[in-house]
């Protein structure tokens, strides 16, 4: 229990750390953006840069903004080192996260020099750190100064963009905003770089006039040798502190690892019998990474996307209860009992888990699959559609032609289903299974109307296809569909990348059987009277038959529709 309590506290702390990292990162990103905008004024002129700098300084050197900025900088830096100390095992960290960490840690060594040249040059040596002063240092006085500055600019921007992307990508609106955001992410640094280069070229030209150089240095109180010594000493101290911080983090990391080896570990068992033995404090998601098992984690283990969720099949008592952050996400997706976020749950003993989403799941899948992951029973309309005479059709054709033809048919069918509001469950050979009303709380009557509309649209699509291919086909393509509504178990089922929302049960088998009946009766659609009644459809023009369904004692009333395109709209 004590271990579980400690783990719970650690999780609460991790959520707080994430929030602080995000907040400080946003402040720094805002600073970088304003800095870039100021740089880009160099495309107009050096004077424009200097004018822009006045506003920039008025804002960022105001007391409050300055404290917030330096506070954010130090906090973000400290959290970077903390992450280096805490995160494990580093080789199992996703590549993008590793890249972001590496970029983040490579910023301070260059940044320290720049900050001490400018702000601390101002406070320690009294220099007026104008744009011309900084450009003079970087483009004229310091070999490679401009190159390092460009590297700093790009590194900081990439680091910020990766962070922003992984923060925003679980938002529903984000995919739509990507083109605009991508344009901004590209334009800002390009304009800033061009402005920086343009300004640098102007200063190089000015510096070729010794008189300008001398008088300008006097104007801005350019530091003398003693001033530079103070700046350099302070900058070197800053760099040493940072390198010391990295060394400490790495040493601490090694010590933790040694201590972890001595403590009794836990294990995570997977449905296929695979087991991963882990050190205490390791999350289930980290266990999957250690074991080299693909495991969805859209937000990178930040406890926000829910794609990593697992069902705890055994050993639930070895997990601390969800921390408030995790509980909030689980509530948001209406997770059933025993479902936990793999990135937050740290087993203190042996557990058995089943990942609930495919490894390639997206944030959208996570939202959609909320309730379904646990499985539930509800009324669903199921449509089976099958291309008739497919075997004969493929015998006379080249494989390429067969694939082309099938894809045209699948496109028509798929559009008809999704256009009517249904969900393609699976393509099986030349057939398709579709679900209507599989969402939690869906209205079965609406589902039946949607399914009938889809059947009609599939019939119309087939007519179009036959017309378009009339010169290539010896005889028109034919189709048989079965449609039924009834209770089914809906849930995310399958294994690994093949896991998906589907439905199983007697109603599904019946719909499949109706498709066979449509073939036997040479009709395009066999639809159960249950669907017709629920949809409130008028199908009196189509014959009604009582058909025997295997496994059912009573025959089932079924409407046989010769041409699905004739269904009422
Ligand atoms: S990886 Fe996103 S919530 Fe676990």
Coordinates of C-alpha atoms and ligand atoms in Angstrom, one line a residue:
X1 CA 0.0 0.0 0.0
X2 CA 2.8 2.3 0.9
X3 CA 4.4 1.7 -2.5
X4 CA 1.1 2.4 -4.2
X5 CA 0.7 5.7 -2.3
X6 CA 4.2 6.7 -3.2
X7 CA 3.5 6.0 -6.9
X8 CA 0.2 8.0 -6.8
X9 CA 2.1 11.0 -5.3
X10 CA 4.7 10.6 -8.0
X11 CA 2.0 10.6 -10.7
X12 CA 0.4 13.8 -9.3
X13 CA 3.9 15.4 -9.3
X14 CA 4.4 14.3 -12.9
X15 CA 1.2 16.0 -14.0
X16 CA 2.3 19.2 -12.2
X17 CA 5.7 19.0 -13.9
X18 CA 4.1 18.7 -17.3
X19 CA 1.9 21.7 -16.7
X20 CA 4.8 23.8 -15.5
X21 CA 6.9 22.7 -18.5
X22 CA 4.1 23.6 -20.9
X23 CA 3.5 27.0 -19.2
X24 CA 7.2 28.0 -19.2
X25 CA 7.6 26.7 -22.8
X26 CA 4.7 28.8 -24.0
X27 CA 6.3 32.0 -22.4
X28 CA 9.6 31.1 -24.2
X29 CA 7.9 30.4 -27.5
X30 CA 6.1 33.8 -27.3
X31 CA 9.5 35.5 -26.6
X32 CA 11.1 33.7 -29.6
X33 CA 8.2 34.7 -31.9
X34 CA 8.5 38.4 -30.9
X35 CA 12.2 38.1 -31.4
X36 CA 11.8 36.6 -34.8
X37 CA 9.4 39.3 -35.8
X38 CA 11.9 41.9 -34.7
X39 CA 14.7 40.1 -36.7
X40 CA 12.5 40.1 -39.8
X41 CA 12.4 43.9 -39.8
X42 CA 16.0 43.7 -41.0
X43 CA 14.5 43.0 -44.4
X44 CA 13.3 46.6 -44.4
X45 CA 16.4 48.2 -42.9
X46 CA 18.7 48.3 -39.9
X47 CA 16.8 51.3 -38.7
X48 CA 13.6 49.4 -38.8
X49 CA 15.2 46.6 -36.7
X50 CA 16.3 49.2 -34.2
X51 CA 12.8 50.8 -34.1
X52 CA 11.2 47.4 -33.6
X53 CA 13.7 46.7 -30.8
X54 CA 12.5 49.7 -28.8
X55 CA 9.0 48.1 -28.6
X56 CA 10.6 44.7 -28.0
X57 CA 12.7 46.0 -25.1
X58 CA 9.9 48.1 -23.7
X59 CA 7.9 44.9 -23.3
X60 CA 10.5 42.3 -22.3
X61 CA 12.7 44.5 -20.1
X62 CA 9.7 45.8 -18.1
X63 CA 10.2 44.3 -14.7
X64 CA 7.2 41.9 -14.6
X65 CA 7.9 40.5 -18.1
X66 CA 11.6 40.2 -17.4
X67 CA 11.0 38.2 -14.2
X68 CA 8.4 36.0 -16.0
X69 CA 10.8 35.4 -18.9
X70 CA 13.9 34.6 -16.8
X71 CA 11.7 32.5 -14.5
X72 CA 10.4 30.6 -17.4
X73 CA 13.8 30.1 -18.9
X74 CA 15.3 28.8 -15.7
X75 CA 12.3 26.6 -14.9
X76 CA 12.3 25.1 -18.4
X77 CA 16.0 24.5 -18.2
X78 CA 15.7 22.8 -14.8
X79 CA 12.8 20.7 -16.1
X80 CA 14.9 19.6 -19.1
X81 CA 17.6 18.4 -16.7
X82 CA 15.0 16.8 -14.5
X83 CA 13.7 15.0 -17.5
X84 CA 17.2 13.8 -18.3
X85 CA 17.4 12.4 -14.7
X86 CA 14.0 10.9 -14.6
X87 CA 13.2 9.6 -18.0
X88 CA 14.0 6.0 -18.6
X89 CA 15.0 4.0 -20.5
X90 CA 16.3 6.7 -22.8
X91 CA 16.8 4.5 -25.8
X92 CA 13.1 3.5 -25.6
X93 CA 12.0 7.1 -25.8
X94 CA 10.2 7.8 -29.1
X95 CA 12.5 9.4 -31.7
X96 CA 10.6 12.7 -31.8
X97 CA 10.8 13.1 -28.0
X98 CA 14.5 12.2 -28.0
X99 CA 15.0 14.8 -30.8
X100 CA 13.2 17.4 -28.8
X101 CA 15.2 16.7 -25.7
X102 CA 18.5 16.8 -27.6
X103 CA 17.6 20.0 -29.3
X104 CA 16.5 21.5 -25.9
X105 CA 19.7 20.6 -24.2
X106 CA 21.8 22.0 -27.0
X107 CA 20.3 25.4 -26.7
X108 CA 21.7 26.7 -23.4
X109 CA 25.5 26.4 -24.3
X110 CA 24.9 28.8 -27.2
X111 CA 22.2 30.9 -25.6
X112 CA 24.3 31.7 -22.5
X113 CA 26.8 33.6 -24.6
X114 CA 24.1 35.5 -26.4
X115 CA 22.2 36.4 -23.2
X116 CA 25.4 37.6 -21.5
X117 CA 26.5 39.6 -24.5
X118 CA 23.2 41.4 -24.6
X119 CA 21.2 41.7 -21.4
X120 CA 24.1 41.1 -19.0
X121 CA 26.4 43.2 -21.2
X122 CA 23.9 45.9 -20.5
X123 CA 23.8 45.3 -16.7
X124 CA 27.4 44.2 -16.1
X125 CA 29.2 46.5 -18.5
X126 CA 26.7 49.2 -19.2
X127 CA 26.6 48.7 -23.0
X128 CA 23.6 49.8 -25.0
X129 CA 22.9 46.5 -26.6
X130 CA 21.4 47.8 -29.9
X131 CA 20.8 45.6 -32.9
X132 CA 23.9 47.1 -34.6
X133 CA 26.0 46.2 -31.5
X134 CA 24.8 42.5 -31.5
X135 CA 25.2 42.3 -35.3
X136 CA 28.7 43.8 -35.0
X137 CA 29.6 41.2 -32.5
X138 CA 28.2 38.3 -34.4
X139 CA 29.1 39.3 -38.0
X140 CA 32.3 41.2 -37.5
X141 CA 34.1 40.6 -34.2
X142 CA 33.4 36.9 -33.6
X143 CA 34.5 34.2 -36.0
X144 CA 31.5 31.9 -36.5
X145 CA 29.3 34.1 -34.3
X146 CA 26.6 34.5 -37.0
X147 CA 26.7 30.8 -37.8
X148 CA 26.2 29.9 -34.1
X149 CA 23.4 32.4 -33.8
X150 CA 21.6 30.9 -36.8
X151 CA 22.1 27.4 -35.3
X152 CA 20.6 28.7 -32.0
X153 CA 17.7 30.3 -33.8
X154 CA 16.8 27.1 -35.7
X155 CA 17.4 24.8 -32.8
X156 CA 15.1 26.9 -30.5
X157 CA 12.4 27.1 -33.1
X158 CA 12.5 23.3 -33.9
X159 CA 12.4 22.5 -30.2
X160 CA 9.4 24.8 -29.8
X161 CA 7.6 23.5 -32.8
X162 CA 7.9 19.9 -31.8
X163 CA 6.6 20.8 -28.3
X164 CA 3.7 22.8 -29.7
X165 CA 2.8 20.1 -32.2
X166 CA 2.7 17.4 -29.5
X167 CA 0.7 19.6 -27.2
X168 CA -1.9 20.6 -29.9
X169 CA -2.2 17.4 -31.9
X170 CA -4.9 15.8 -29.8
X171 CA -7.2 18.8 -30.2
X172 CA -10.0 18.0 -32.6
X173 CA -9.5 21.3 -34.6
X174 CA -5.8 20.7 -35.0
X175 CA -5.7 18.6 -38.3
X176 CA -7.7 21.4 -40.0
X177 CA -5.3 24.1 -38.7
X178 CA -2.1 22.2 -39.7
X179 CA -1.7 23.8 -43.2
X180 CA -2.0 27.3 -41.7
X181 CA 0.2 26.6 -38.7
X182 CA 2.8 24.9 -40.9
X183 CA 3.0 27.9 -43.1
X184 CA 3.5 30.2 -40.1
X185 CA 6.1 27.7 -38.6
X186 CA 8.0 27.9 -41.9
X187 CA 7.6 31.6 -42.7
X188 CA 8.6 33.0 -39.3
X189 CA 12.2 31.6 -39.1
X190 CA 12.8 32.2 -42.8
X191 CA 11.9 35.8 -42.5
X192 CA 13.8 36.2 -39.3
X193 CA 16.9 34.6 -40.9
X194 CA 16.7 36.8 -43.9
X195 CA 16.3 39.9 -41.7
X196 CA 19.2 38.8 -39.6
X197 CA 21.4 38.2 -42.6
X198 CA 20.3 41.5 -44.3
X199 CA 21.0 43.4 -41.1
X200 CA 24.4 41.7 -40.7
X201 CA 25.4 42.7 -44.3
X202 CA 24.5 46.3 -43.5
X203 CA 26.7 46.3 -40.4
X204 CA 29.6 44.6 -42.2
X205 CA 29.4 47.4 -44.8
X206 CA 29.3 50.1 -42.1
X207 CA 32.2 48.5 -40.1
X208 CA 34.4 48.8 -43.1
X209 CA 34.5 52.6 -42.3
X210 CA 36.8 52.9 -39.3
X211 CA 35.4 56.2 -38.3
X212 CA 31.9 54.8 -38.1
X213 CA 33.1 51.9 -36.1
X214 CA 35.0 54.0 -33.6
X215 CA 32.2 56.5 -33.1
X216 CA 29.5 53.9 -32.9
X217 CA 31.4 52.0 -30.2
X218 CA 31.6 55.2 -28.2
X219 CA 28.0 55.9 -28.7
X220 CA 26.9 52.6 -27.3
X221 CA 29.5 52.4 -24.5
X222 CA 31.1 49.3 -26.1
X223 CA 32.7 47.3 -23.3
X224 CA 36.4 47.8 -22.7
X225 CA 38.8 44.9 -21.9
X226 CA 37.7 44.8 -18.2
X227 CA 34.0 44.9 -19.2
X228 CA 34.5 42.0 -21.6
X229 CA 36.3 40.1 -18.9
X230 CA 33.3 40.5 -16.6
X231 CA 30.9 39.4 -19.3
X232 CA 33.0 36.4 -20.3
X233 CA 33.6 35.2 -16.8
X234 CA 29.9 35.4 -16.1
X235 CA 29.0 33.6 -19.3
X236 CA 31.6 30.9 -18.6
X237 CA 30.1 30.4 -15.1
X238 CA 26.7 30.1 -16.6
X239 CA 28.0 27.5 -19.1
X240 CA 29.8 25.5 -16.4
X241 CA 26.7 25.5 -14.2
X242 CA 24.7 24.1 -17.1
X243 CA 27.3 21.4 -17.9
X244 CA 27.5 20.6 -14.2
X245 CA 23.7 20.3 -14.2
X246 CA 23.9 17.8 -17.1
X247 CA 26.6 15.8 -15.3
X248 CA 24.6 15.7 -12.1
X249 CA 21.5 14.6 -13.9
X250 CA 23.4 11.8 -15.6
X251 CA 25.0 10.7 -12.4
X252 CA 21.7 10.7 -10.6
X253 CA 20.2 8.7 -13.4
X254 CA 22.9 6.1 -13.0
X255 CA 22.4 6.0 -9.2
X256 CA 18.7 5.5 -9.6
X257 CA 19.2 2.7 -12.0
X258 CA 21.5 0.9 -9.6
X259 CA 19.0 1.4 -6.8
X260 CA 16.2 0.1 -9.0
X261 CA 18.2 -3.0 -9.8
X262 CA 18.4 -3.8 -6.1
X263 CA 14.6 -3.4 -5.5
X264 CA 12.1 -6.1 -6.3
X265 CA 10.6 -5.3 -9.7
X266 CA 7.3 -6.0 -11.3
X267 CA 6.1 -7.6 -14.5
X268 CA 3.7 -6.8 -17.2
X269 CA 2.1 -9.7 -19.1
X270 CA 0.4 -9.3 -22.5
X271 CA -2.4 -11.2 -24.1
X272 CA -0.1 -13.3 -26.3
X273 CA 1.8 -14.5 -23.2
X274 CA 4.7 -12.1 -23.6
X275 CA 6.1 -10.7 -20.3
X276 CA 8.2 -7.7 -19.6
X277 CA 10.0 -7.4 -16.3
X278 CA 10.4 -3.9 -15.1
X279 CA 12.0 -1.9 -12.4
X280 CA 9.7 -0.2 -9.8
X281 CA 8.3 3.1 -11.0
X282 CA 8.2 2.1 -14.6
X283 CA 4.9 2.7 -16.4
X284 CA 3.1 0.1 -18.4
X285 CA 3.8 2.1 -21.6
X286 CA 7.5 2.2 -20.8
X287 CA 7.3 -1.6 -20.3
X288 CA 5.8 -2.0 -23.8
X289 CA 8.7 0.1 -25.1
X290 CA 11.3 -1.9 -23.2
X291 CA 9.7 -5.0 -24.7
X292 CA 9.8 -3.5 -28.2
X293 CA 6.0 -3.8 -28.4
X294 CA 4.2 -1.2 -30.6
X295 CA 1.9 0.7 -28.2
X296 CA -0.2 3.7 -29.2
X297 CA 0.9 6.9 -27.4
X298 CA -0.2 10.0 -29.4
X299 CA 0.6 12.5 -26.7
X300 CA 3.9 10.8 -26.0
X301 CA 3.0 9.6 -22.5
X302 CA 1.7 12.9 -21.2
X303 CA -1.6 11.4 -20.0
X304 CA -3.7 13.5 -22.3
X305 CA -4.7 11.5 -25.4
X306 CA -5.9 8.2 -23.9
X307 CA -4.6 6.2 -26.9
X308 CA -2.3 4.2 -24.6
X309 CA -5.3 2.8 -22.6
X310 CA -5.2 -0.8 -21.4
X311 CA -7.5 -3.1 -19.7
X312 CA -6.1 -4.6 -16.5
X313 CA -6.9 -8.3 -16.7
X314 CA -5.1 -9.3 -13.6
X315 CA -3.2 -7.6 -10.8
X316 CA -5.3 -4.5 -10.5
X317 CA -4.4 -4.3 -6.8
X318 CA -0.8 -3.7 -7.8
X319 CA -1.7 -0.4 -9.3
X320 CA -2.4 2.8 -7.3
X321 CA -5.7 4.4 -8.0
X322 CA -5.7 6.9 -10.9
X323 CA -4.3 10.3 -10.0
X324 CA -6.7 13.2 -10.6
X325 CA -5.3 13.9 -14.1
X326 CA -5.6 10.3 -15.2
X327 CA -9.1 10.0 -13.6
X328 CA -10.2 13.1 -15.6
X329 CA -9.0 11.6 -18.9
X330 CA -10.7 8.3 -18.1
X331 CA -13.9 10.1 -17.2
X332 CA -13.7 12.0 -20.5
X333 CA -13.6 8.8 -22.5
X334 CA -16.2 7.2 -20.2
X335 CA -13.8 4.3 -19.6
X336 CA -15.3 1.2 -18.0
X337 CA -13.8 -0.2 -14.8
X338 CA -10.3 -1.8 -15.1
X339 CA -9.3 0.5 -17.9
X340 CA -6.2 2.6 -17.2
X341 CA -3.8 4.8 -19.1
X342 CA -0.6 2.8 -19.7
X343 CA 1.5 5.9 -19.6
X344 CA 0.4 6.7 -16.1
X345 CA -0.1 3.4 -14.4
X346 CA 3.1 2.2 -12.6
X347 CA 2.7 -1.4 -11.4
X348 CA 4.1 -2.2 -8.0
X349 CA 3.7 -5.9 -8.7
X350 CA 2.7 -8.3 -11.5
X351 CA -0.1 -7.2 -13.8
X352 CA -1.7 -8.6 -17.0
X353 CA -2.9 -6.0 -19.5
X354 CA -4.6 -5.8 -22.9
X355 CA -3.9 -2.7 -25.0
X356 CA -7.2 -1.4 -26.2
X357 CA -6.3 0.6 -29.3
X358 CA -4.2 -0.3 -32.3
X359 CA -0.6 0.8 -32.1
X360 CA -1.2 3.2 -35.0
X361 CA -4.3 4.8 -33.3
X362 CA -4.7 8.5 -33.8
X363 CA -6.1 11.0 -31.3
X364 CA -9.4 10.9 -33.2
X365 CA -9.6 7.1 -32.7
X366 CA -9.1 7.7 -29.0
X367 CA -12.1 10.0 -28.8
X368 CA -14.2 7.8 -31.0
X369 CA -13.4 4.5 -29.3
X370 CA -14.2 5.8 -25.8
X371 CA -17.0 3.7 -24.6
X372 CA -16.6 1.0 -27.2
X373 CA -13.2 -0.3 -25.8
X374 CA -15.0 -2.0 -23.0
X375 CA -17.7 -3.6 -25.1
X376 CA -21.5 -3.1 -24.7
X377 CA -24.7 -4.4 -26.1
X378 CA -26.9 -2.3 -28.2
X379 CA -29.3 -2.3 -31.2
X380 CA -27.3 -2.0 -34.5
X381 CA -28.3 -2.2 -38.1
X382 CA -25.9 -4.4 -40.1
X383 CA -25.5 -4.4 -43.8
X384 CA -23.7 -7.1 -45.8
X385 CA -23.0 -6.4 -49.5
X386 CA -21.4 -8.9 -51.8
X387 CA -20.4 -8.8 -55.5
X388 CA -21.9 -11.8 -57.3
X389 CA -20.0 -13.9 -59.8
X390 CA -16.7 -12.4 -58.7
X391 CA -14.8 -15.6 -59.1
X392 CA -15.9 -15.9 -62.7
X393 CA -15.2 -12.3 -63.3
X394 CA -11.7 -12.5 -62.0
X395 CA -10.9 -15.6 -64.0
X396 CA -11.2 -13.7 -67.3
X397 CA -9.1 -10.8 -66.2
X398 CA -5.5 -9.8 -65.5
X399 CA -4.8 -9.4 -61.8
X400 CA -4.3 -5.6 -62.3
X401 CA -7.8 -5.3 -64.0
X402 CA -9.4 -7.3 -61.2
X403 CA -7.9 -5.0 -58.5
X404 CA -8.9 -1.9 -60.5
X405 CA -12.5 -3.1 -60.9
X406 CA -12.8 -4.1 -57.2
X407 CA -11.4 -0.8 -56.1
X408 CA -13.9 1.1 -58.2
X409 CA -16.7 -1.0 -56.6
X410 CA -15.3 -0.5 -53.1
X411 CA -15.1 3.2 -53.7
X412 CA -18.8 3.4 -54.7
X413 CA -19.8 1.1 -51.8
X414 CA -17.7 2.9 -49.3
X415 CA -18.9 6.3 -50.2
X416 CA -22.5 5.1 -50.1
X417 CA -22.1 3.7 -46.6
X418 CA -20.2 6.6 -45.1
X419 CA -22.3 9.1 -47.0
X420 CA -25.4 7.7 -45.4
X421 CA -23.9 7.9 -41.9
X422 CA -22.7 4.3 -41.5
X423 CA -19.3 2.9 -40.7
X424 CA -17.4 0.4 -42.8
X425 CA -16.7 -2.5 -40.5
X426 CA -14.6 -4.6 -42.9
X427 CA -14.0 -5.6 -46.5
X428 CA -14.0 -9.3 -46.8
X429 CA -12.8 -10.4 -50.3
X430 CA -15.3 -8.8 -52.6
X431 CA -17.8 -8.2 -49.8
X432 CA -18.3 -5.5 -47.3
X433 CA -19.8 -5.4 -43.8
X434 CA -21.2 -2.1 -42.5
X435 CA -22.6 -0.9 -39.2
X436 CA -25.2 1.7 -38.6
X437 CA -25.9 3.1 -35.2
X438 CA -22.8 1.6 -33.6
X439 CA -22.0 4.8 -31.7
X440 CA -23.0 4.8 -28.0
X441 CA -26.5 6.0 -27.5
X442 CA -27.4 5.9 -31.3
X443 CA -31.0 5.8 -32.3
X444 CA -31.9 2.4 -33.9
X445 CA -34.7 3.9 -36.0
X446 CA -32.3 6.4 -37.5
X447 CA -29.7 3.6 -38.0
X448 CA -32.3 1.6 -40.0
X449 CA -33.1 4.6 -42.2
X450 CA -29.4 5.2 -42.8
X451 CA -28.8 1.6 -43.7
X452 CA -31.7 1.6 -46.2
X453 CA -30.3 4.9 -47.7
X454 CA -26.9 3.2 -48.0
X455 CA -28.4 0.1 -49.7
X456 CA -30.2 2.4 -52.2
X457 CA -26.9 4.4 -52.8
X458 CA -25.0 1.2 -53.3
X459 CA -27.5 0.1 -55.9
X460 CA -27.2 3.4 -57.7
X461 CA -23.5 3.2 -57.5
X462 CA -23.5 -0.2 -59.1
X463 CA -25.7 1.1 -61.9
X464 CA -23.2 3.9 -62.5
X465 CA -20.3 1.5 -62.5
X466 CA -22.0 -0.9 -64.9
X467 CA -22.8 2.1 -67.2
X468 CA -19.2 3.3 -67.1
X469 CA -17.7 -0.1 -67.7
X470 CA -20.3 -1.3 -70.2
X471 CA -17.7 -1.7 -72.9
X472 CA -15.3 -3.7 -70.8
X473 CA -17.7 -6.1 -69.0
X474 CA -19.2 -9.1 -70.7
X475 CA -22.2 -8.9 -68.4
X476 CA -23.2 -6.3 -65.8
X477 CA -21.9 -6.6 -62.2
X478 CA -24.4 -8.0 -59.9
X479 CA -24.8 -7.5 -56.2
X480 CA -26.5 -9.1 -53.2
X481 CA -27.2 -7.4 -49.9
X482 CA -28.6 -8.5 -46.5
X483 CA -29.8 -6.0 -43.9
X484 CA -31.0 -6.6 -40.4
X485 CA -31.2 -4.8 -37.1
X486 CA -30.9 -6.3 -33.7
X487 CA -28.9 -6.4 -30.4
X488 CA -25.2 -6.9 -30.9
X489 CA -22.1 -6.7 -28.8
X490 CA -20.2 -3.6 -29.9
X491 CA -16.6 -3.1 -28.9
X492 CA -13.0 -2.7 -30.0
X493 CA -11.8 -6.2 -30.9
X494 CA -8.9 -7.8 -32.6
X495 CA -5.2 -7.9 -32.0
X496 CA -2.4 -5.4 -32.5
X497 CA -2.8 -3.2 -35.5
X498 CA -5.9 -5.1 -36.5
X499 CA -7.9 -4.0 -33.5
X500 CA -11.0 -2.0 -34.5
X501 CA -14.5 -1.3 -33.4
X502 CA -16.8 -4.1 -34.6
X503 CA -20.0 -5.9 -33.7
X504 CA -20.7 -9.5 -33.1
X505 CA -23.7 -11.5 -32.2
X506 CA -26.8 -13.2 -33.6
X507 CA -28.0 -10.0 -35.5
X508 CA -24.7 -10.0 -37.4
X509 CA -25.1 -13.6 -38.4
X510 CA -28.7 -13.0 -39.5
X511 CA -27.7 -10.1 -41.7
X512 CA -25.1 -12.3 -43.3
X513 CA -27.7 -15.0 -43.8
X514 CA -30.0 -12.5 -45.5
X515 CA -27.3 -11.7 -48.0
X516 CA -27.2 -15.4 -49.0
X517 CA -31.0 -15.3 -49.3
X518 CA -30.8 -12.3 -51.6
X519 CA -28.5 -14.4 -53.8
X520 CA -30.8 -17.4 -53.7
X521 CA -33.9 -15.3 -54.6
X522 CA -31.9 -13.3 -57.2
X523 CA -32.7 -10.1 -55.5
X524 CA -30.3 -7.2 -54.8
X525 CA -31.5 -6.8 -51.2
X526 CA -33.1 -9.0 -48.5
X527 CA -34.1 -6.7 -45.7
X528 CA -35.7 -7.9 -42.5
X529 CA -39.2 -6.6 -41.7
X530 CA -37.7 -5.4 -38.4
X531 CA -35.6 -2.9 -40.3
X532 CA -38.5 -1.8 -42.4
X533 CA -40.8 -1.3 -39.4
X534 CA -38.2 0.6 -37.3
X535 CA -37.3 2.8 -40.3
X536 CA -41.0 3.4 -41.0
X537 CA -40.3 2.7 -44.6
X538 CA -43.0 1.9 -47.2
X539 CA -41.8 -1.2 -49.0
X540 CA -45.2 -2.7 -49.9
X541 CA -44.3 -2.8 -53.5
X542 CA -41.6 -5.4 -52.8
X543 CA -42.5 -9.0 -52.0
X544 CA -42.6 -10.1 -48.4
X545 CA -41.5 -13.7 -47.6
X546 CA -41.2 -15.7 -44.4
X547 CA -37.7 -17.2 -44.6
X548 CA -36.1 -19.8 -42.4
X549 CA -32.9 -18.6 -40.7
X550 CA -30.5 -21.2 -39.4
X551 CA -30.6 -21.3 -35.6
X552 CA -34.0 -19.6 -35.4
X553 CA -37.2 -21.5 -34.6
X554 CA -39.6 -19.1 -36.2
X555 CA -39.3 -18.0 -39.9
X556 CA -38.4 -14.4 -40.4
X557 CA -40.5 -11.9 -42.5
X558 CA -38.2 -10.5 -45.1
X559 CA -38.7 -8.0 -48.0
X560 CA -37.0 -8.9 -51.2
X561 CA -36.0 -5.9 -53.3
X562 CA -35.0 -6.7 -56.9
X563 CA -33.3 -3.4 -57.5
X564 CA -31.9 -1.5 -54.5
X565 CA -31.9 1.7 -56.5
X566 CA -35.7 1.5 -56.5
X567 CA -35.9 1.8 -52.7
X568 CA -37.9 4.9 -51.7
X569 CA -35.7 8.0 -51.0
Ligands
LIG1 S1 0.1 8.2 -24.2 FE1 -1.4 9.8 -24.3 S2 -2.5 9.3 -22.5 FE2 -1.0 7.8 -22.5

